[in-house]
Tab-separated table of C-alpha atoms in Angstrom:
chain	number	residue	atom	x	y	z
A	26	UNK	CA	0.000	0.000	0.000
A	27	UNK	CA	1.156	3.525	-0.703
A	28	UNK	CA	2.074	5.378	2.481
A	29	UNK	CA	2.968	8.901	3.426
A	30	UNK	CA	6.287	7.612	4.794
A	31	UNK	CA	8.498	8.851	7.601
A	32	UNK	CA	12.154	9.755	7.786
A	33	UNK	CA	14.657	7.885	9.929
A	34	UNK	CA	14.601	10.692	12.506
A	35	UNK	CA	10.887	10.122	13.106
A	36	UNK	CA	9.730	13.021	10.976
A	37	UNK	CA	7.623	12.833	7.887
A	38	UNK	CA	9.418	12.242	4.606
A	39	UNK	CA	8.556	14.745	1.876
A	40	UNK	CA	6.061	13.580	-0.726
A	41	UNK	CA	6.622	14.339	-4.354
A	42	UNK	CA	3.545	15.293	-6.306
A	43	UNK	CA	2.835	12.548	-8.832
A	44	UNK	CA	2.657	13.574	-12.467
A	45	UNK	CA	-0.262	12.694	-14.691
A	46	UNK	CA	0.841	10.004	-17.129
A	47	UNK	CA	1.400	11.357	-20.636
A	48	UNK	CA	0.366	8.254	-22.592
A	49	UNK	CA	-2.859	6.273	-22.469
A	50	UNK	CA	-0.993	3.135	-21.418
A	51	UNK	CA	0.746	5.036	-18.646
A	52	UNK	CA	-2.542	6.553	-17.494
A	53	UNK	CA	-4.190	3.135	-17.407
A	54	UNK	CA	-1.376	1.753	-15.251
A	55	UNK	CA	-1.456	4.758	-12.933
A	56	UNK	CA	-5.246	4.671	-12.601
A	57	UNK	CA	-5.358	0.970	-11.870
A	58	UNK	CA	-2.663	1.310	-9.244
A	59	UNK	CA	-4.716	4.009	-7.521
A	60	UNK	CA	-7.733	1.703	-7.642
A	61	UNK	CA	-5.725	-1.128	-6.056
A	62	UNK	CA	-4.559	1.157	-3.276
A	63	UNK	CA	-8.092	2.427	-2.667
A	64	UNK	CA	-9.252	-1.194	-2.447
A	65	UNK	CA	-6.806	-1.697	0.427
A	66	UNK	CA	-7.876	1.511	2.157
A	67	UNK	CA	-11.610	0.802	1.737
A	68	UNK	CA	-12.100	-2.980	1.540
A	69	UNK	CA	-15.564	-2.366	2.984
A	70	UNK	CA	-16.660	0.261	0.416
A	71	UNK	CA	-20.375	-0.047	-0.314
A	72	UNK	CA	-23.381	1.964	-1.491
A	73	UNK	CA	-24.216	4.337	1.346
A	74	UNK	CA	-27.956	4.249	0.852
A	75	UNK	CA	-29.987	1.746	2.874
A	76	UNK	CA	-32.137	-0.474	0.657
A	77	UNK	CA	-33.645	-3.941	0.571
A	78	UNK	CA	-34.752	-4.189	-3.068
A	79	UNK	CA	-34.284	-2.400	-6.423
A	80	UNK	CA	-37.333	-0.173	-5.907
A	81	UNK	CA	-36.045	1.112	-2.577
A	82	UNK	CA	-32.612	1.806	-4.055
A	83	UNK	CA	-34.126	3.607	-7.052
A	84	UNK	CA	-36.271	5.882	-4.885
A	85	UNK	CA	-33.510	6.488	-2.336
A	86	UNK	CA	-31.083	7.496	-5.087
A	87	UNK	CA	-33.567	9.974	-6.537
A	88	UNK	CA	-34.100	11.421	-3.063
A	89	UNK	CA	-30.351	11.782	-2.484
A	90	UNK	CA	-30.091	14.775	-4.825
A	91	UNK	CA	-29.159	17.986	-2.982
A	92	UNK	CA	-28.901	16.244	0.389
A	93	UNK	CA	-26.815	13.644	2.208
A	94	UNK	CA	-27.259	9.887	2.055
A	95	UNK	CA	-27.584	10.041	5.841
A	96	UNK	CA	-30.665	12.245	5.623
A	97	UNK	CA	-32.185	9.958	3.011
A	98	UNK	CA	-31.492	6.886	5.138
A	99	UNK	CA	-33.147	8.559	8.108
A	100	UNK	CA	-36.219	9.349	6.002
A	101	UNK	CA	-36.830	6.199	3.971
A	102	UNK	CA	-37.850	3.812	6.794
A	103	UNK	CA	-41.106	5.719	7.274
A	104	UNK	CA	-41.503	6.187	3.521
A	105	UNK	CA	-41.216	2.496	2.628
A	106	UNK	CA	-43.259	1.381	5.615
A	107	UNK	CA	-46.169	3.431	4.250
A	108	UNK	CA	-45.522	2.845	0.527
A	109	UNK	CA	-43.666	-0.467	0.088
A	110	UNK	CA	-44.344	-0.956	-3.642
A	111	UNK	CA	-44.509	1.212	-6.781
A	112	UNK	CA	-48.256	0.600	-6.881
A	113	UNK	CA	-48.609	1.966	-3.356
A	114	UNK	CA	-46.425	4.993	-3.972
A	115	UNK	CA	-48.038	5.833	-7.310
A	116	UNK	CA	-51.348	6.578	-5.563
A	117	UNK	CA	-49.912	8.320	-2.505
A	118	UNK	CA	-51.493	11.553	-1.344
A	119	UNK	CA	-49.003	14.201	-2.526
A	120	UNK	CA	-49.320	16.241	0.660
A	121	UNK	CA	-48.691	13.233	2.887
A	122	UNK	CA	-45.747	12.198	0.727
A	123	UNK	CA	-44.291	15.705	0.829
A	124	UNK	CA	-44.440	15.758	4.609
A	125	UNK	CA	-42.550	12.464	4.846
A	126	UNK	CA	-39.902	13.724	2.415
A	127	UNK	CA	-39.564	17.164	3.989
A	128	UNK	CA	-36.278	16.313	5.809
A	129	UNK	CA	-34.549	15.617	2.472
A	130	UNK	CA	-35.081	19.151	1.144
A	131	UNK	CA	-36.752	20.122	-2.149
A	132	UNK	CA	-39.503	17.816	-0.919
A	133	UNK	CA	-42.225	19.020	-3.308
A	134	UNK	CA	-40.123	18.348	-6.396
A	135	UNK	CA	-38.939	15.027	-4.986
A	136	UNK	CA	-42.501	13.983	-4.197
A	137	UNK	CA	-43.471	14.659	-7.806
A	138	UNK	CA	-40.483	12.660	-9.033
A	139	UNK	CA	-41.170	9.552	-6.965
A	140	UNK	CA	-44.890	9.696	-7.787
A	141	UNK	CA	-44.081	9.875	-11.490
A	142	UNK	CA	-41.450	7.139	-11.532
A	143	UNK	CA	-43.701	4.882	-9.439
A	144	UNK	CA	-46.540	5.389	-11.898
A	145	UNK	CA	-44.157	4.590	-14.760
A	146	UNK	CA	-43.036	1.395	-13.033
A	147	UNK	CA	-46.657	0.378	-12.486
A	148	UNK	CA	-47.866	1.236	-15.976
A	149	UNK	CA	-44.860	0.296	-18.124
A	150	UNK	CA	-43.093	-2.463	-16.223
A	151	UNK	CA	-45.719	-4.243	-14.155
A	152	UNK	CA	-44.418	-2.761	-10.916
A	153	UNK	CA	-40.910	-4.135	-11.433
A	154	UNK	CA	-37.727	-2.060	-11.701
A	155	UNK	CA	-36.125	-2.774	-15.104
A	156	UNK	CA	-32.566	-4.051	-15.143
A	157	UNK	CA	-31.238	-2.181	-18.152
A	158	UNK	CA	-30.026	1.357	-18.746
A	159	UNK	CA	-32.395	2.364	-21.539
A	160	UNK	CA	-35.530	1.451	-19.602
A	161	UNK	CA	-34.294	3.015	-16.378
A	162	UNK	CA	-33.500	6.394	-17.929
A	163	UNK	CA	-36.927	6.288	-19.588
A	164	UNK	CA	-38.502	6.574	-16.140
A	165	UNK	CA	-39.457	10.124	-15.228
A	166	UNK	CA	-36.963	11.652	-12.792
A	167	UNK	CA	-34.274	9.035	-13.452
A	168	UNK	CA	-30.981	10.049	-15.057
A	169	UNK	CA	-27.890	8.140	-16.032
A	170	UNK	CA	-26.209	8.465	-12.619
A	171	UNK	CA	-29.232	7.042	-10.813
A	172	UNK	CA	-29.567	4.275	-13.388
A	173	UNK	CA	-25.933	3.226	-12.918
A	174	UNK	CA	-26.359	3.135	-9.140
A	175	UNK	CA	-29.338	0.808	-9.478
A	176	UNK	CA	-27.761	-1.372	-12.152
A	177	UNK	CA	-24.490	-1.826	-10.284
A	178	UNK	CA	-25.908	-2.403	-6.828
A	179	UNK	CA	-29.296	-4.048	-7.385
A	180	UNK	CA	-28.650	-6.031	-10.572
A	181	UNK	CA	-24.893	-6.594	-10.682
A	182	UNK	CA	-24.590	-4.803	-14.025
A	183	UNK	CA	-21.295	-2.848	-14.192
A	184	UNK	CA	-21.670	0.917	-14.083
A	185	UNK	CA	-19.700	4.035	-13.163
A	186	UNK	CA	-21.541	6.431	-10.882
A	187	UNK	CA	-20.394	9.973	-11.584
A	188	UNK	CA	-21.552	12.097	-8.667
A	189	UNK	CA	-19.819	15.275	-7.482
A	190	UNK	CA	-17.247	13.299	-5.463
A	191	UNK	CA	-16.374	10.938	-8.288
A	192	UNK	CA	-16.044	13.728	-10.834
A	193	UNK	CA	-13.840	15.802	-8.531
A	194	UNK	CA	-11.447	12.952	-7.796
A	195	UNK	CA	-11.356	11.751	-11.404
A	196	UNK	CA	-10.099	15.212	-12.370
A	197	UNK	CA	-7.625	15.362	-9.488
A	198	UNK	CA	-6.245	11.958	-10.442
A	199	UNK	CA	-5.877	13.068	-14.056
A	200	UNK	CA	-8.352	10.511	-15.388
A	201	UNK	CA	-10.362	13.223	-17.134
A	202	UNK	CA	-10.434	16.980	-17.616
A	203	UNK	CA	-14.153	17.177	-18.300
A	204	UNK	CA	-16.876	18.682	-16.122
A	205	UNK	CA	-19.575	16.812	-18.051
A	206	UNK	CA	-20.647	13.665	-16.140
A	207	UNK	CA	-21.262	11.646	-19.292
A	208	UNK	CA	-17.807	12.490	-20.655
A	209	UNK	CA	-16.231	11.742	-17.257
A	210	UNK	CA	-17.938	8.351	-17.289
A	211	UNK	CA	-16.678	7.695	-20.804
A	212	UNK	CA	-13.107	8.741	-19.997
A	213	UNK	CA	-12.891	6.663	-16.835
A	214	UNK	CA	-14.544	3.644	-18.452
A	215	UNK	CA	-11.677	3.615	-20.938
A	216	UNK	CA	-9.158	3.101	-18.123
A	217	UNK	CA	-10.733	0.138	-16.347
A	218	UNK	CA	-12.393	-3.158	-17.291
A	219	UNK	CA	-16.178	-3.210	-16.743
A	220	UNK	CA	-15.723	-5.675	-13.876
A	221	UNK	CA	-14.077	-2.861	-11.868
A	222	UNK	CA	-16.613	-0.115	-12.535
A	223	UNK	CA	-19.094	-0.555	-9.676
A	224	UNK	CA	-16.558	-1.082	-6.888
A	225	UNK	CA	-14.312	1.630	-8.318
A	226	UNK	CA	-17.243	4.019	-7.977
A	227	UNK	CA	-17.731	3.106	-4.323
A	228	UNK	CA	-14.037	3.427	-3.484
A	229	UNK	CA	-13.620	6.795	-5.159
A	230	UNK	CA	-16.780	8.195	-3.559
A	231	UNK	CA	-15.703	6.856	-0.157
A	232	UNK	CA	-12.344	8.562	-0.543
A	233	UNK	CA	-13.955	11.819	-1.636
A	234	UNK	CA	-16.277	11.871	1.358
A	235	UNK	CA	-13.701	10.898	3.946
A	236	UNK	CA	-10.338	12.299	2.908
A	237	UNK	CA	-10.221	14.035	-0.491
A	238	UNK	CA	-12.786	16.722	0.294
A	239	UNK	CA	-13.841	19.460	-2.101
A	240	UNK	CA	-12.733	22.523	-0.146
A	241	UNK	CA	-9.839	21.218	1.901
A	242	UNK	CA	-8.489	17.761	1.080
A	243	UNK	CA	-6.695	16.027	3.939
A	244	UNK	CA	-3.548	15.450	1.864
A	245	UNK	CA	-1.347	14.915	4.910
A	246	UNK	CA	-3.508	12.008	6.082
A	247	UNK	CA	-4.061	10.473	2.650
A	248	UNK	CA	-2.781	6.904	2.168
A	249	UNK	CA	-2.520	7.378	-1.598
A	250	UNK	CA	-0.785	10.774	-1.496
A	251	UNK	CA	2.370	9.501	-3.283
A	252	UNK	CA	0.215	8.491	-6.264
A	253	UNK	CA	-1.830	11.687	-6.482
A	254	UNK	CA	-1.156	14.400	-9.092
A	255	UNK	CA	-3.192	16.819	-6.952
A	256	UNK	CA	-1.217	16.309	-3.735
A	257	UNK	CA	-0.734	19.650	-1.997
A	258	UNK	CA	-4.091	21.168	-2.940
A	259	UNK	CA	-5.159	20.538	0.633
A	260	UNK	CA	-3.665	20.397	4.121
A	261	UNK	CA	-0.330	18.579	4.038
A	262	UNK	CA	0.500	18.770	7.752
A	263	UNK	CA	-0.326	15.284	9.126
A	264	UNK	CA	-1.666	16.505	12.462
A	265	UNK	CA	-3.894	19.153	10.920
A	266	UNK	CA	-4.983	16.817	8.129
A	267	UNK	CA	-5.978	14.139	10.636
A	268	UNK	CA	-8.544	16.540	12.075
A	269	UNK	CA	-10.216	16.860	8.667
A	270	UNK	CA	-11.066	13.156	8.344
A	271	UNK	CA	-14.757	12.273	8.272
A	272	UNK	CA	-17.019	9.334	9.057
A	273	UNK	CA	-15.230	6.185	10.260
A	274	UNK	CA	-11.831	7.644	9.340
A	275	UNK	CA	-12.522	10.478	11.757
A	276	UNK	CA	-14.176	8.324	14.402
A	277	UNK	CA	-17.706	9.455	13.571
A	278	UNK	CA	-20.784	7.436	12.521
A	279	UNK	CA	-21.282	6.519	8.891
A	280	UNK	CA	-24.258	7.362	6.697
A	281	UNK	CA	-26.175	4.083	6.818
A	282	UNK	CA	-28.486	3.092	9.642
A	283	UNK	CA	-27.934	-0.516	8.561
A	284	UNK	CA	-24.364	-0.745	7.238
A	285	UNK	CA	-22.865	-3.993	5.909
A	286	UNK	CA	-21.404	-6.400	8.515
A	287	UNK	CA	-17.813	-5.579	7.532
A	288	UNK	CA	-18.204	-1.826	7.983
A	289	UNK	CA	-15.649	-0.791	10.659
A	290	UNK	CA	-17.488	2.330	11.824
A	291	UNK	CA	-20.618	3.097	13.766
A	292	UNK	CA	-24.119	2.972	12.258
A	293	UNK	CA	-25.799	6.328	11.737
A	294	UNK	CA	-28.502	7.351	14.206
A	295	UNK	CA	-32.208	7.351	13.234
A	296	UNK	CA	-33.885	10.658	12.450
A	297	UNK	CA	-35.237	11.250	15.958
A	298	UNK	CA	-31.775	10.783	17.451
A	299	UNK	CA	-29.878	13.028	15.006
């Protein structure tokens, strides 16, 4: 595993900023090495939305826009207890639905989205979530990112999930220069075999949420710092960087109320306890 390293005197050895590979072959090798290192750092990486079936994951992913997965996870138990199937949710009273979704923000728009996609599932697919990209993006309120989340995690179909964290890190790693999510997905897909896509997405998002933050990356506490072309954009002092770590890396609860058994951190609290 890549490490920050220490000098013989007990101090921290200087880290040289990695250069972005200049050839496609070099970039592939560099990218895959970063992925291997992230796999060692986050062997427990997983989707951070609680779900028990494809419908729950689809709705939860739609609700996760403009809010945290934690807030969605705290909201969906009541939602799915009242509306467990697309048929149930398609006929929900909009005002009741809005009140349940209020904690997630933009609750009126989100209520319209889940009502519409539930009606589409009922009317077009017999109440079943389709397992292919074209049908998923045909559902009202469902875009390519949401579709890839559902395909990768509910159906085992490889997909790259380009959210804000993934796009930010893909640019920092030199995997792409684009701001367009579709182009980012295309660029990154060209560096990895499809079998890596879903877990790669989880690892990169985990790293972006815990260490490689948007405003102030914790460079000095980053296990893959020697491989990173963007090293130095954030706090390089190890002690100060350590204080920037989030979730289980910083000793705080994660985002799921029901995390996988191998998750090393604490479960998130329910809504009433937050």
